[in-house]
Amino acid sequence: MKFNKLEFIVGCFVLAGIIAGVILALNVAGLTLNFNQDTYKVKGYFDNVGSLKLRAPVKIGGVVIGRVSNIYVDPEKLTPVVEMEIQVNYNNLSSDSKASILTAGLIGEQYIGITPGFYDEDLGSTYLKDGDVLSDTGSAIVLEDLIGKFLYSLQSSGDDSAKKE
Amino acid sequence: MGLINSLGRWGVKKLSSLGRATIMLFYSLVGKPQFRKNFAQFVEQLYVVGVQSISIIVVSGLFIGMVLGLQGFNVLVDFMAEGALGQLVALSIIRELGPVVAALLFAGRAGSALTAEIGLKKATEQLTSLEMMAVDPLRRVIAPRFWAGFVSLPLLTLIFTVVGIYGGKLVGVDWLGVDDGIFWSGMRASIVFSDDILMCLIKSFVFAIVVTWIALFNGYDLIPTSSGISKATTNTVVQSSLAILGLDFVLTAVMF
């Protein structure tokens, strides 16, 4: 078969277009072709995850150590579960570390902040490993709840002062 | 009276050229398919129309994405909301800038070339000689160019969109320090495949039909002189740009 340069270049063009379409689809569908497996998975049960998104960062003191890999509702407990992938080189986290959902700035994105726990072998604490569940969690602060609590406390304190008078 | 006369003449002229354009498109596309006979022409036109437009598409896509990243960052950083940068860049490129700018560039780069080529074929009576040899110039010359335009503009739009988004990422994430995960997750959360990307493709298919049609008709219908060719080339760019922008509004209003 004779090699036709024109046909070859046109083939490359069509292929480039198709690849562009696939990249778009993958970006949108969020299917990450991730080949580095050097992470371990940890779960945490939260009361409320707020507007935490997939692939949001997991941080210790502001340093990114992993990403949120899955958010779903536990079918039995009916509470939200957040799965995190933490890089393998941070494998010396104590199992009583606390994970809380925090917000960057007033209207910024939400992320998970980990407060490292105390490690003492005599008290039976272990390092976190793949598949562990973080028992100590802090939920996202929902502004409406906060305002509701504030109004409620304002009202009740107003009642108290009325009774005193 | 003279005014009404000239208005009527203008209207009749425009309407009959619209009719001629439709007849041209009809005769070049409808009929027994001749894939094997015209495939070589189709591939050649795909090269001329599509491959040769890649460089301008890639470069302008890159710069438009970079400018969006820069401008968006400057505004969003005031509100500590630079996490929304990915969303901003991807939405504006996929919904509007991608299809529209790619089609405008395509009209300038490929549409004008099509008009000039067919116009010169007509001026040097190559189309008439084809007819003398019992070859239908519509099927032989117009149809492969139409299909090449129809196929290449959506592909170019996809390339433009991807390059633009990566240009925005280059400026936002790599130079200005927006978080990589937030950039992509914000984008993924706000873009729906069946909505945004499909609409982007529908738009670019519509633009492809309109731009190629206008370019081919202006070439096929021109007055076969040198000034006629230059006028037809200008007409192609002006008419297709206006058609793209107008249709973009109509399509956006209908779809979103």
Short mmCIF file of C-alpha atoms in Angstrom, two decimals, chain B:
data_model
loop_
_atom_site.label_atom_id
_atom_site.label_comp_id
_atom_site.label_asym_id
_atom_site.label_seq_id
_atom_site.Cartn_x
_atom_site.Cartn_y
_atom_site.Cartn_z
CA MET B 1 -41.63 56.07 -5.42
CA GLY B 2 -38.00 55.53 -6.32
CA LEU B 3 -37.28 54.49 -2.77
CA ILE B 4 -40.00 51.86 -2.75
CA ASN B 5 -38.88 50.63 -6.17
CA SER B 6 -35.28 50.19 -5.03
CA LEU B 7 -36.39 48.56 -1.78
CA GLY B 8 -38.46 46.07 -3.75
CA ARG B 9 -35.60 45.41 -6.17
CA TRP B 10 -33.27 44.84 -3.21
CA GLY B 11 -35.71 42.45 -1.57
CA VAL B 12 -36.29 40.47 -4.77
CA LYS B 13 -32.53 40.26 -5.36
CA LYS B 14 -31.84 38.99 -1.83
CA LEU B 15 -34.67 36.49 -1.92
CA SER B 16 -33.65 35.09 -5.30
CA SER B 17 -30.04 34.69 -4.15
CA LEU B 18 -31.32 32.85 -1.08
CA GLY B 19 -33.26 30.64 -3.44
CA ARG B 20 -30.20 30.03 -5.63
CA ALA B 21 -28.18 29.18 -2.52
CA THR B 22 -30.76 26.62 -1.41
CA ILE B 23 -30.93 25.10 -4.89
CA MET B 24 -27.13 24.85 -5.00
CA LEU B 25 -27.01 23.12 -1.61
CA PHE B 26 -29.87 20.80 -2.58
CA TYR B 27 -28.33 19.65 -5.85
CA SER B 28 -24.89 19.18 -4.35
CA LEU B 29 -26.08 17.10 -1.39
CA VAL B 30 -29.22 15.26 -2.47
CA GLY B 31 -28.82 12.34 -4.81
CA LYS B 32 -27.19 8.97 -5.07
CA PRO B 33 -24.23 8.94 -2.66
CA GLN B 34 -20.86 8.78 -4.37
CA PHE B 35 -18.61 8.13 -1.41
CA ARG B 36 -15.94 6.21 -3.26
CA LYS B 37 -15.80 8.57 -6.22
CA ASN B 38 -15.42 11.74 -4.13
CA PHE B 39 -13.56 10.40 -1.10
CA ALA B 40 -10.15 11.60 -2.29
CA GLN B 41 -11.55 15.10 -2.78
CA PHE B 42 -13.13 14.97 0.67
CA VAL B 43 -9.85 14.05 2.36
CA GLU B 44 -8.00 16.72 0.43
CA GLN B 45 -10.52 19.36 1.48
CA LEU B 46 -10.39 18.14 5.07
CA TYR B 47 -6.68 18.91 4.91
CA VAL B 48 -7.15 22.35 3.34
CA VAL B 49 -10.11 23.40 5.49
CA GLY B 50 -9.38 21.63 8.75
CA VAL B 51 -5.72 20.78 9.23
CA GLN B 52 -4.46 24.12 7.97
CA SER B 53 -6.72 25.96 10.44
CA ILE B 54 -5.34 24.10 13.47
CA SER B 55 -2.49 26.50 14.19
CA ILE B 56 -4.68 29.62 14.37
CA ILE B 57 -7.27 27.73 16.44
CA VAL B 58 -4.73 26.42 18.95
CA VAL B 59 -2.91 29.72 19.37
CA SER B 60 -6.05 31.81 19.81
CA GLY B 61 -7.62 29.20 22.10
CA LEU B 62 -4.55 29.24 24.30
CA PHE B 63 -4.49 33.01 24.58
CA ILE B 64 -8.23 33.36 25.16
CA GLY B 65 -8.04 30.80 27.96
CA MET B 66 -5.03 32.55 29.48
CA VAL B 67 -6.71 35.97 29.37
CA LEU B 68 -9.86 34.54 30.96
CA GLY B 69 -7.75 32.98 33.71
CA LEU B 70 -5.94 36.25 34.37
CA GLN B 71 -8.99 38.53 34.31
CA GLY B 72 -11.14 36.09 36.27
CA PHE B 73 -8.46 35.71 38.91
CA ASN B 74 -8.08 39.49 39.33
CA VAL B 75 -11.79 39.88 40.02
CA LEU B 76 -12.34 36.71 42.07
CA VAL B 77 -9.34 37.19 44.34
CA ASP B 78 -10.98 40.28 45.86
CA PHE B 79 -13.75 38.05 47.21
CA MET B 80 -11.46 35.17 48.21
CA ALA B 81 -13.41 33.18 45.62
CA GLU B 82 -10.58 32.21 43.25
CA GLY B 83 -11.76 28.61 43.67
CA ALA B 84 -14.50 29.49 41.20
CA LEU B 85 -11.92 30.23 38.50
CA GLY B 86 -12.14 26.79 36.87
CA GLN B 87 -15.88 27.11 36.71
CA LEU B 88 -15.66 30.57 35.15
CA VAL B 89 -13.10 29.61 32.51
CA ALA B 90 -14.74 26.32 31.54
CA LEU B 91 -18.29 27.63 31.44
CA SER B 92 -17.51 30.67 29.36
CA ILE B 93 -15.33 28.74 26.91
CA ILE B 94 -17.61 25.73 26.52
CA ARG B 95 -20.87 27.62 26.28
CA GLU B 96 -19.97 30.69 24.25
CA LEU B 97 -16.38 31.46 23.36
CA GLY B 98 -15.45 28.02 22.05
CA PRO B 99 -18.10 27.61 19.35
CA VAL B 100 -18.32 31.31 18.45
CA VAL B 101 -14.65 32.25 18.28
CA ALA B 102 -13.71 29.00 16.55
CA ALA B 103 -16.44 29.63 13.95
CA LEU B 104 -15.35 33.26 13.44
CA LEU B 105 -11.75 32.20 12.94
CA PHE B 106 -12.89 29.39 10.66
CA ALA B 107 -14.89 31.87 8.55
CA GLY B 108 -11.88 34.13 8.24
CA ARG B 109 -9.34 31.41 7.63
CA ALA B 110 -11.17 28.70 5.67
CA GLY B 111 -14.39 30.35 4.47
CA SER B 112 -12.66 33.15 2.58
CA ALA B 113 -10.25 30.66 1.01
CA LEU B 114 -13.15 28.48 -0.17
CA THR B 115 -14.89 31.47 -1.74
CA ALA B 116 -11.77 32.66 -3.52
CA GLU B 117 -10.94 29.17 -4.80
CA ILE B 118 -14.37 28.44 -6.20
CA GLY B 119 -14.65 31.98 -7.52
CA LEU B 120 -11.41 31.58 -9.45
CA LYS B 121 -12.57 28.20 -10.73
CA LYS B 122 -15.67 29.93 -12.02
CA ALA B 123 -13.81 32.94 -13.43
CA THR B 124 -11.44 30.69 -15.37
CA GLU B 125 -14.42 28.59 -16.49
CA GLN B 126 -13.19 25.39 -14.86
CA LEU B 127 -16.70 24.71 -13.60
CA THR B 128 -18.08 25.04 -17.14
CA SER B 129 -15.44 22.68 -18.50
CA LEU B 130 -16.36 20.11 -15.87
CA GLU B 131 -19.94 20.35 -17.08
CA MET B 132 -18.71 19.90 -20.68
CA MET B 133 -17.15 16.61 -19.56
CA ALA B 134 -20.49 15.56 -18.08
CA VAL B 135 -19.20 15.93 -14.52
CA ASP B 136 -21.59 17.74 -12.23
CA PRO B 137 -19.52 20.54 -10.64
CA LEU B 138 -21.92 20.69 -7.72
CA ARG B 139 -21.29 17.06 -6.82
CA ARG B 140 -17.61 17.14 -7.73
CA VAL B 141 -16.51 20.53 -6.34
CA ILE B 142 -19.11 21.85 -3.91
CA ALA B 143 -20.18 18.71 -2.03
CA PRO B 144 -16.74 17.54 -0.78
CA ARG B 145 -15.95 21.05 0.45
CA PHE B 146 -19.27 21.28 2.24
CA TRP B 147 -18.79 17.98 4.06
CA ALA B 148 -15.19 18.86 4.90
CA GLY B 149 -16.35 22.09 6.55
CA PHE B 150 -19.18 20.28 8.31
CA VAL B 151 -16.77 17.74 9.81
CA SER B 152 -13.81 19.97 10.61
CA LEU B 153 -15.42 22.91 12.44
CA PRO B 154 -16.79 20.77 15.34
CA LEU B 155 -13.42 19.04 15.64
CA LEU B 156 -11.67 22.42 15.66
CA THR B 157 -14.13 23.67 18.28
CA LEU B 158 -13.34 20.71 20.54
CA ILE B 159 -9.61 21.36 20.16
CA PHE B 160 -10.15 25.08 20.83
CA THR B 161 -12.15 24.36 23.98
CA VAL B 162 -9.63 21.95 25.46
CA VAL B 163 -6.67 24.20 24.67
CA GLY B 164 -8.52 27.20 26.13
CA ILE B 165 -9.32 25.41 29.38
CA TYR B 166 -5.72 24.28 29.74
CA GLY B 167 -4.60 27.86 28.99
CA GLY B 168 -6.79 29.07 31.84
CA LYS B 169 -5.37 26.33 34.05
CA LEU B 170 -1.82 27.32 33.10
CA VAL B 171 -2.35 30.90 34.26
CA GLY B 172 -4.68 30.22 37.19
CA VAL B 173 -3.14 27.13 38.75
CA ASP B 174 0.49 27.11 37.67
CA TRP B 175 1.25 30.83 37.77
CA LEU B 176 -1.22 32.44 40.16
CA GLY B 177 -1.55 29.55 42.61
CA VAL B 178 -5.21 28.54 42.61
CA ASP B 179 -5.56 25.06 44.12
CA ASP B 180 -5.46 22.37 41.45
CA GLY B 181 -8.18 20.17 42.97
CA ILE B 182 -10.56 23.07 43.61
CA PHE B 183 -10.01 24.31 40.05
CA TRP B 184 -11.03 20.98 38.52
CA SER B 185 -13.69 20.01 41.07
CA GLY B 186 -15.45 23.36 40.73
CA MET B 187 -15.42 22.88 36.99
CA ARG B 188 -16.71 19.31 37.18
CA ALA B 189 -19.45 20.27 39.60
CA SER B 190 -20.80 22.97 37.33
CA ILE B 191 -20.52 21.43 33.86
CA VAL B 192 -22.95 18.79 32.72
CA PHE B 193 -21.98 16.70 29.70
CA SER B 194 -25.45 16.36 28.24
CA ASP B 195 -26.11 20.06 28.70
CA ASP B 196 -23.05 22.12 28.12
CA ILE B 197 -20.79 20.03 25.93
CA LEU B 198 -23.59 18.69 23.76
CA MET B 199 -24.94 22.21 23.27
CA CYS B 200 -21.44 23.35 22.37
CA LEU B 201 -21.31 20.63 19.70
CA ILE B 202 -24.79 21.42 18.37
CA LYS B 203 -23.84 25.07 18.09
CA SER B 204 -20.66 24.29 16.24
CA PHE B 205 -22.45 21.93 13.81
CA VAL B 206 -24.97 24.70 13.04
CA PHE B 207 -22.17 27.24 12.57
CA ALA B 208 -20.31 24.77 10.35
CA ILE B 209 -23.30 24.40 8.04
CA VAL B 210 -23.92 28.15 7.89
CA VAL B 211 -20.32 29.25 7.38
CA THR B 212 -19.52 26.64 4.74
CA TRP B 213 -22.77 27.25 2.94
CA ILE B 214 -22.26 31.02 2.82
CA ALA B 215 -18.65 30.61 1.67
CA LEU B 216 -19.49 28.11 -1.07
CA PHE B 217 -22.48 30.06 -2.35
CA ASN B 218 -20.59 33.35 -2.47
CA GLY B 219 -17.91 31.63 -4.52
CA TYR B 220 -20.35 29.82 -6.80
CA ASP B 221 -22.56 32.85 -7.43
CA LEU B 222 -20.00 35.62 -7.87
CA ILE B 223 -19.51 37.85 -10.89
CA PRO B 224 -16.47 36.25 -12.60
CA THR B 225 -14.13 39.21 -12.53
CA SER B 226 -11.26 40.09 -10.22
CA SER B 227 -13.31 42.73 -8.41
CA GLY B 228 -16.19 40.25 -8.16
CA ILE B 229 -13.92 37.73 -6.44
CA SER B 230 -12.69 40.30 -3.93
CA LYS B 231 -16.25 41.44 -3.23
CA ALA B 232 -17.45 37.86 -2.74
CA THR B 233 -14.59 37.09 -0.34
CA THR B 234 -15.44 40.14 1.74
CA ASN B 235 -19.11 39.19 1.66
CA THR B 236 -18.29 35.71 2.94
CA VAL B 237 -16.46 37.00 5.99
CA VAL B 238 -19.00 39.73 6.79
CA GLN B 239 -22.10 37.60 6.26
CA SER B 240 -20.83 34.56 8.09
CA SER B 241 -19.61 36.62 11.06
CA LEU B 242 -23.00 38.28 11.38
CA ALA B 243 -24.79 34.97 10.90
CA ILE B 244 -22.64 33.32 13.60
CA LEU B 245 -23.26 36.04 16.17
CA GLY B 246 -26.96 36.28 15.43
CA LEU B 247 -27.50 32.52 15.42
CA ASP B 248 -25.50 32.22 18.62
CA PHE B 249 -27.98 34.44 20.39
CA VAL B 250 -30.94 32.52 18.96
CA LEU B 251 -29.45 29.11 19.84
CA THR B 252 -28.53 30.22 23.36
CA ALA B 253 -32.01 31.61 23.93
CA VAL B 254 -33.59 28.38 22.69
CA MET B 255 -31.29 25.89 24.46
CA PHE B 256 -30.44 27.34 27.87
#
